[in-house]
Short mmCIF file of C-alpha atoms in Angstrom, two decimals:
data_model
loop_
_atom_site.label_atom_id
_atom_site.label_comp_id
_atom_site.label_asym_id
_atom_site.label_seq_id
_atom_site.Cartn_x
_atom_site.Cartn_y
_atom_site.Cartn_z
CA UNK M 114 6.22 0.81 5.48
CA UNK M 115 4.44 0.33 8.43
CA UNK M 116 1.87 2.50 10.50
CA UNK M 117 2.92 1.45 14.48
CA UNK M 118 1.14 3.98 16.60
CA UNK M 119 -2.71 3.08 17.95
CA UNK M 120 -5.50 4.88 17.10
CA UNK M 121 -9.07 5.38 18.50
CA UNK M 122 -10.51 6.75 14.92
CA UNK M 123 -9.91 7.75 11.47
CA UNK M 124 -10.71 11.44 13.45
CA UNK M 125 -8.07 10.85 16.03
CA UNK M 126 -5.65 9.84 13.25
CA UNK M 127 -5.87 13.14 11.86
CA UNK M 128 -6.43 14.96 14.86
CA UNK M 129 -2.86 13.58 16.02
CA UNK M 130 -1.04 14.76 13.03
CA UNK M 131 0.70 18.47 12.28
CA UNK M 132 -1.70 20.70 10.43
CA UNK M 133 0.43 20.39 7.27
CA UNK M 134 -0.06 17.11 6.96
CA UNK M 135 -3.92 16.70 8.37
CA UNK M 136 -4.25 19.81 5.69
CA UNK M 137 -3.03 18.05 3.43
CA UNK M 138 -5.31 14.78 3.91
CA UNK M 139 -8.11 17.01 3.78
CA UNK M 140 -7.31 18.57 0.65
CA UNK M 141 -6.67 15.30 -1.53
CA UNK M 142 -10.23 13.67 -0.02
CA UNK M 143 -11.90 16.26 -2.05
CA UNK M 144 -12.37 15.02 -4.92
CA UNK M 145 -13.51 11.35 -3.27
CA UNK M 146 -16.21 12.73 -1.10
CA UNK M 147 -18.65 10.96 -3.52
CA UNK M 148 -16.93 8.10 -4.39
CA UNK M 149 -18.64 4.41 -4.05
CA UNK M 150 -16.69 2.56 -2.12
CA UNK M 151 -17.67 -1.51 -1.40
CA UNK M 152 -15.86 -3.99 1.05
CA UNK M 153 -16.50 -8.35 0.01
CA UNK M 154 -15.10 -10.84 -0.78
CA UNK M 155 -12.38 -11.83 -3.44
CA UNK M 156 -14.70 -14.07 -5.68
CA UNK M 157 -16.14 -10.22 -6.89
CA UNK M 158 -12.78 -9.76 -8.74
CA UNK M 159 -13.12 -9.59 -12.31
CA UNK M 160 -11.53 -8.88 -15.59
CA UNK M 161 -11.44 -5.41 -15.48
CA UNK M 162 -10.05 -5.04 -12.00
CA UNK M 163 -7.24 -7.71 -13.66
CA UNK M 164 -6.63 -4.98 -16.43
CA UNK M 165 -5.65 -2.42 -13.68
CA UNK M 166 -3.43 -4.72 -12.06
CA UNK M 167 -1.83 -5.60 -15.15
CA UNK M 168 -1.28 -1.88 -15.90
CA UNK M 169 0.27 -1.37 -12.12
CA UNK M 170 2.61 -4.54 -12.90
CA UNK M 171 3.84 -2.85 -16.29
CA UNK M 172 5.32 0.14 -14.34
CA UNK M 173 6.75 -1.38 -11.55
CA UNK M 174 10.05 -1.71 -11.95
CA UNK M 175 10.98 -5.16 -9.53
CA UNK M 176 8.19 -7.23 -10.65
CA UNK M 177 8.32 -11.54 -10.08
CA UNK M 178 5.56 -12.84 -11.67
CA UNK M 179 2.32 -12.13 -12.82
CA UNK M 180 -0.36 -13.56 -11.08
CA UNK M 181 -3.83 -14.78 -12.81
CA UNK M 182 -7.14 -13.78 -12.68
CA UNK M 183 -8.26 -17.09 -10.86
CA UNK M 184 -5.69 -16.17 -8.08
CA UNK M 185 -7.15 -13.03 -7.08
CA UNK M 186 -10.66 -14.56 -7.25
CA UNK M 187 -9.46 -18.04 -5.42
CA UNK M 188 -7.75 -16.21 -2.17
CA UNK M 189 -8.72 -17.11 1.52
CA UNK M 190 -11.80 -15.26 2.71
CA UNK M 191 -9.53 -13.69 5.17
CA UNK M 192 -8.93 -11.16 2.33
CA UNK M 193 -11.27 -9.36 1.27
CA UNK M 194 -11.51 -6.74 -1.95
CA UNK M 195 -12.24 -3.06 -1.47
CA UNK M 196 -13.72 -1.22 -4.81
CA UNK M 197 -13.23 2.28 -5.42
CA UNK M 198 -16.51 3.50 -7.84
CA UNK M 199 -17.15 6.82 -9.89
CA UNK M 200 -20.76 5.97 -11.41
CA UNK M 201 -19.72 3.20 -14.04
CA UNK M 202 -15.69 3.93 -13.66
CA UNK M 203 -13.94 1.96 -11.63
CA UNK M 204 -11.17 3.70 -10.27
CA UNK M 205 -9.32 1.35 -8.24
CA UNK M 206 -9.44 -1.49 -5.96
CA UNK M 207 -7.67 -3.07 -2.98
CA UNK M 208 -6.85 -6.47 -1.29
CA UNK M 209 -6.26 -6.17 2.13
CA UNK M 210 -6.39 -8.95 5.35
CA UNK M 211 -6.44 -8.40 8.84
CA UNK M 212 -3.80 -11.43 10.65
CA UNK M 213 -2.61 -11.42 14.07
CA UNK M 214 -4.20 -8.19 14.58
CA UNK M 215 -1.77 -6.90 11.97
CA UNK M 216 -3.34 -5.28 9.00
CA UNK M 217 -2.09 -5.42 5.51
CA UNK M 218 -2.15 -3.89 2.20
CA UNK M 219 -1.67 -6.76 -0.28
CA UNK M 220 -2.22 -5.49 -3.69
CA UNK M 221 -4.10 -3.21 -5.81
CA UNK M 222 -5.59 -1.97 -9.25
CA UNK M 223 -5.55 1.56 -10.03
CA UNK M 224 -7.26 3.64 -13.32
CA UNK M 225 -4.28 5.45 -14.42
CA UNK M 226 -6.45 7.72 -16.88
CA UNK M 227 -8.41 9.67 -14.17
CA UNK M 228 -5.94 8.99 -10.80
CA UNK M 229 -4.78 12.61 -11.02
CA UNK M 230 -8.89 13.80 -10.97
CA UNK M 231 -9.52 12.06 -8.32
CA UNK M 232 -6.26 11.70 -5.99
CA UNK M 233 -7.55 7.70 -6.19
CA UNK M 234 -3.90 6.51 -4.93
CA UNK M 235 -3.56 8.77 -2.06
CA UNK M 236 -7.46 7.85 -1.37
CA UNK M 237 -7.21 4.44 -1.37
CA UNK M 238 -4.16 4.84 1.29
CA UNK M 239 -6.28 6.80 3.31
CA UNK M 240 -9.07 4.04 3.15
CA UNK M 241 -6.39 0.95 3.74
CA UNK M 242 -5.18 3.14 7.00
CA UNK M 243 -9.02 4.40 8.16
CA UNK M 244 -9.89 0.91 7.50
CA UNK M 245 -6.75 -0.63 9.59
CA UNK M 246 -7.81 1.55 12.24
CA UNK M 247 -11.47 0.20 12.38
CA UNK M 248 -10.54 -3.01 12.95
CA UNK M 249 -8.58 -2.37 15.59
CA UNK M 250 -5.13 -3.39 14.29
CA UNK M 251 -1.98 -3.40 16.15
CA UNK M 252 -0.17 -2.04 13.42
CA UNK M 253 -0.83 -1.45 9.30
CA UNK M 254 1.70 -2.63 6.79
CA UNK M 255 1.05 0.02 4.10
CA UNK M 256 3.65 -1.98 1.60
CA UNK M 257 6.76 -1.55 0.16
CA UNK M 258 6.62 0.48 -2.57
CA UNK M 259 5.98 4.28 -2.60
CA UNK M 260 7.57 5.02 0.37
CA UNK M 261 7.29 8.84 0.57
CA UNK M 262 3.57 9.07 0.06
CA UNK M 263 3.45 6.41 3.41
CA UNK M 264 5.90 8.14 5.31
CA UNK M 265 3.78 11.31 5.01
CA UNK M 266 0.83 9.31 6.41
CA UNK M 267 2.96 8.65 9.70
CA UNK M 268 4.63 5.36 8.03
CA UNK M 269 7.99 4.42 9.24
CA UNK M 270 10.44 2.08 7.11
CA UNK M 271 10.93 -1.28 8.31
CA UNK M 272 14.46 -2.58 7.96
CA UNK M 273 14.54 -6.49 5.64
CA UNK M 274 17.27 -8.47 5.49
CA UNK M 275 18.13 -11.40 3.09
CA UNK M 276 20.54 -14.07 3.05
CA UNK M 277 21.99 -15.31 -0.34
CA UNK M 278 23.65 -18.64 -0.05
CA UNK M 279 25.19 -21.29 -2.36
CA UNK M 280 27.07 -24.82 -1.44
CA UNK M 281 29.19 -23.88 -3.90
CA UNK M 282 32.58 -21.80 -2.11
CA UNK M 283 33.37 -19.79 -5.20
CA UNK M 284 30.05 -18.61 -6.12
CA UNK M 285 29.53 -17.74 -2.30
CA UNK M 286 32.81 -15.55 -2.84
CA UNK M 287 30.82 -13.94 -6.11
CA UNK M 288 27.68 -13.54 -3.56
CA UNK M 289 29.68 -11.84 -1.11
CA UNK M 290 31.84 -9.88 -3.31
CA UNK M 291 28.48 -8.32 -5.57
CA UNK M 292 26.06 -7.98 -2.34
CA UNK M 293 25.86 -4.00 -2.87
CA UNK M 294 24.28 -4.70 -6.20
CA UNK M 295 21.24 -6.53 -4.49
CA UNK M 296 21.05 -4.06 -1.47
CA UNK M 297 18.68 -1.41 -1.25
CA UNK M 298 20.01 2.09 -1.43
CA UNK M 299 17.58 5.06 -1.41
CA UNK M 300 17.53 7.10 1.42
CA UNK M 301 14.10 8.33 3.04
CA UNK M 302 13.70 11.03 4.61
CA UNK M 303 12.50 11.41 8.46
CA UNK M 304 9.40 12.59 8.97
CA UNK M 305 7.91 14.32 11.70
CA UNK M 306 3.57 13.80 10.71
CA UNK M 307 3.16 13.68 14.27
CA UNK M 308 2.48 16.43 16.93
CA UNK M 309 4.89 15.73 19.79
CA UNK M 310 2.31 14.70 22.48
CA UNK M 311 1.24 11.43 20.63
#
């Protein structure tokens, strides 16, 4: 999902949006208007931010691989780690790297016993986007995964193809014949977060 349109500010951002939606923004910050939140570097990721992504990779439904602690805390220093702190409870964290002047959400951790106190998902979207914004990104790749959520943050799907090939004629056929099995089928709805004048 990917956030295309330029904006001067996080303000602007929400300025530019129907009141529904900038209502709606407002409403879920709530509950993070005190929240600790710290920007470094990747060698600050620890065990317990490994738990949460452990817990995120147990309910997602197309996962690869899981990755190891030493990965998170061995990436580039392009990426950096964003924290998400409630006293001692850490409620979630975020990877992010700015490429190209393309800004993207790699992966996260999220505290699954108190998200729904603190609207930490939708909060940690908001800080990916304000933070996308900041640095002056072209655009923000918000991910693949919850698409609704992104679309109502002014998100629009980007269309992926893939190519599935084997030297093999027959199993080509099998390819060809069972593609709508490894297409993607859910429809998402369009949007309109935007007043018309942006």
């Amino acid at each position: 999902i990917l956030l295309s349109k330029k904006f001067e500010s996080w303000d602007h951002y929400t300025m530019s949006m129907r009141s529904h939606y900038k209502r709606r923004i407002h409403v879920l910050s709530l509950p993070f208007s005190d929240i600790q939140m710290s920007a470094g570097s990747c060698t600050r990721f620890d065990a317990e931010m490994y738990n949460q992504y452990l817990d995120v990779l147990k309910r997602s439904a197309g996962r690869l691989e899981t990755l190891s602690l030493e990965f998170f805390q061995n990436l580039p220093s392009d990426f950096y780690l964003m924290t998400y702190y409630n006293r001692e409870d850490l409620l979630g964290w975020t990877i992010s790297i700015l490429f190209k002047g393309k800004y993207s959400f790699f992966l996260g951790g999220i505290n699954y016993d108190l998200v729904k106190q603190f609207n930490t998902y939708f909060n940690m979207l908001f800080a990916i986007i304000r933070d996308g914004i900041a640095k002056k990104a072209t655009s923000i790749d918000l991910g693949q995964t919850a698409e609704i959520p992104k679309i109502c943050l002014g998100g629009n799907v980007v269309e992926k193809n893939m190519l599935a090939y084997h030297k093999n004629r027959l199993l080509r056929i099998i390819l060809k014949s069972g593609k709508r099995f490894l297409e993607y089928h859910r429809t998402v709805p369009d949007m309109h977060v935007f007043r018309k004048s942006i």
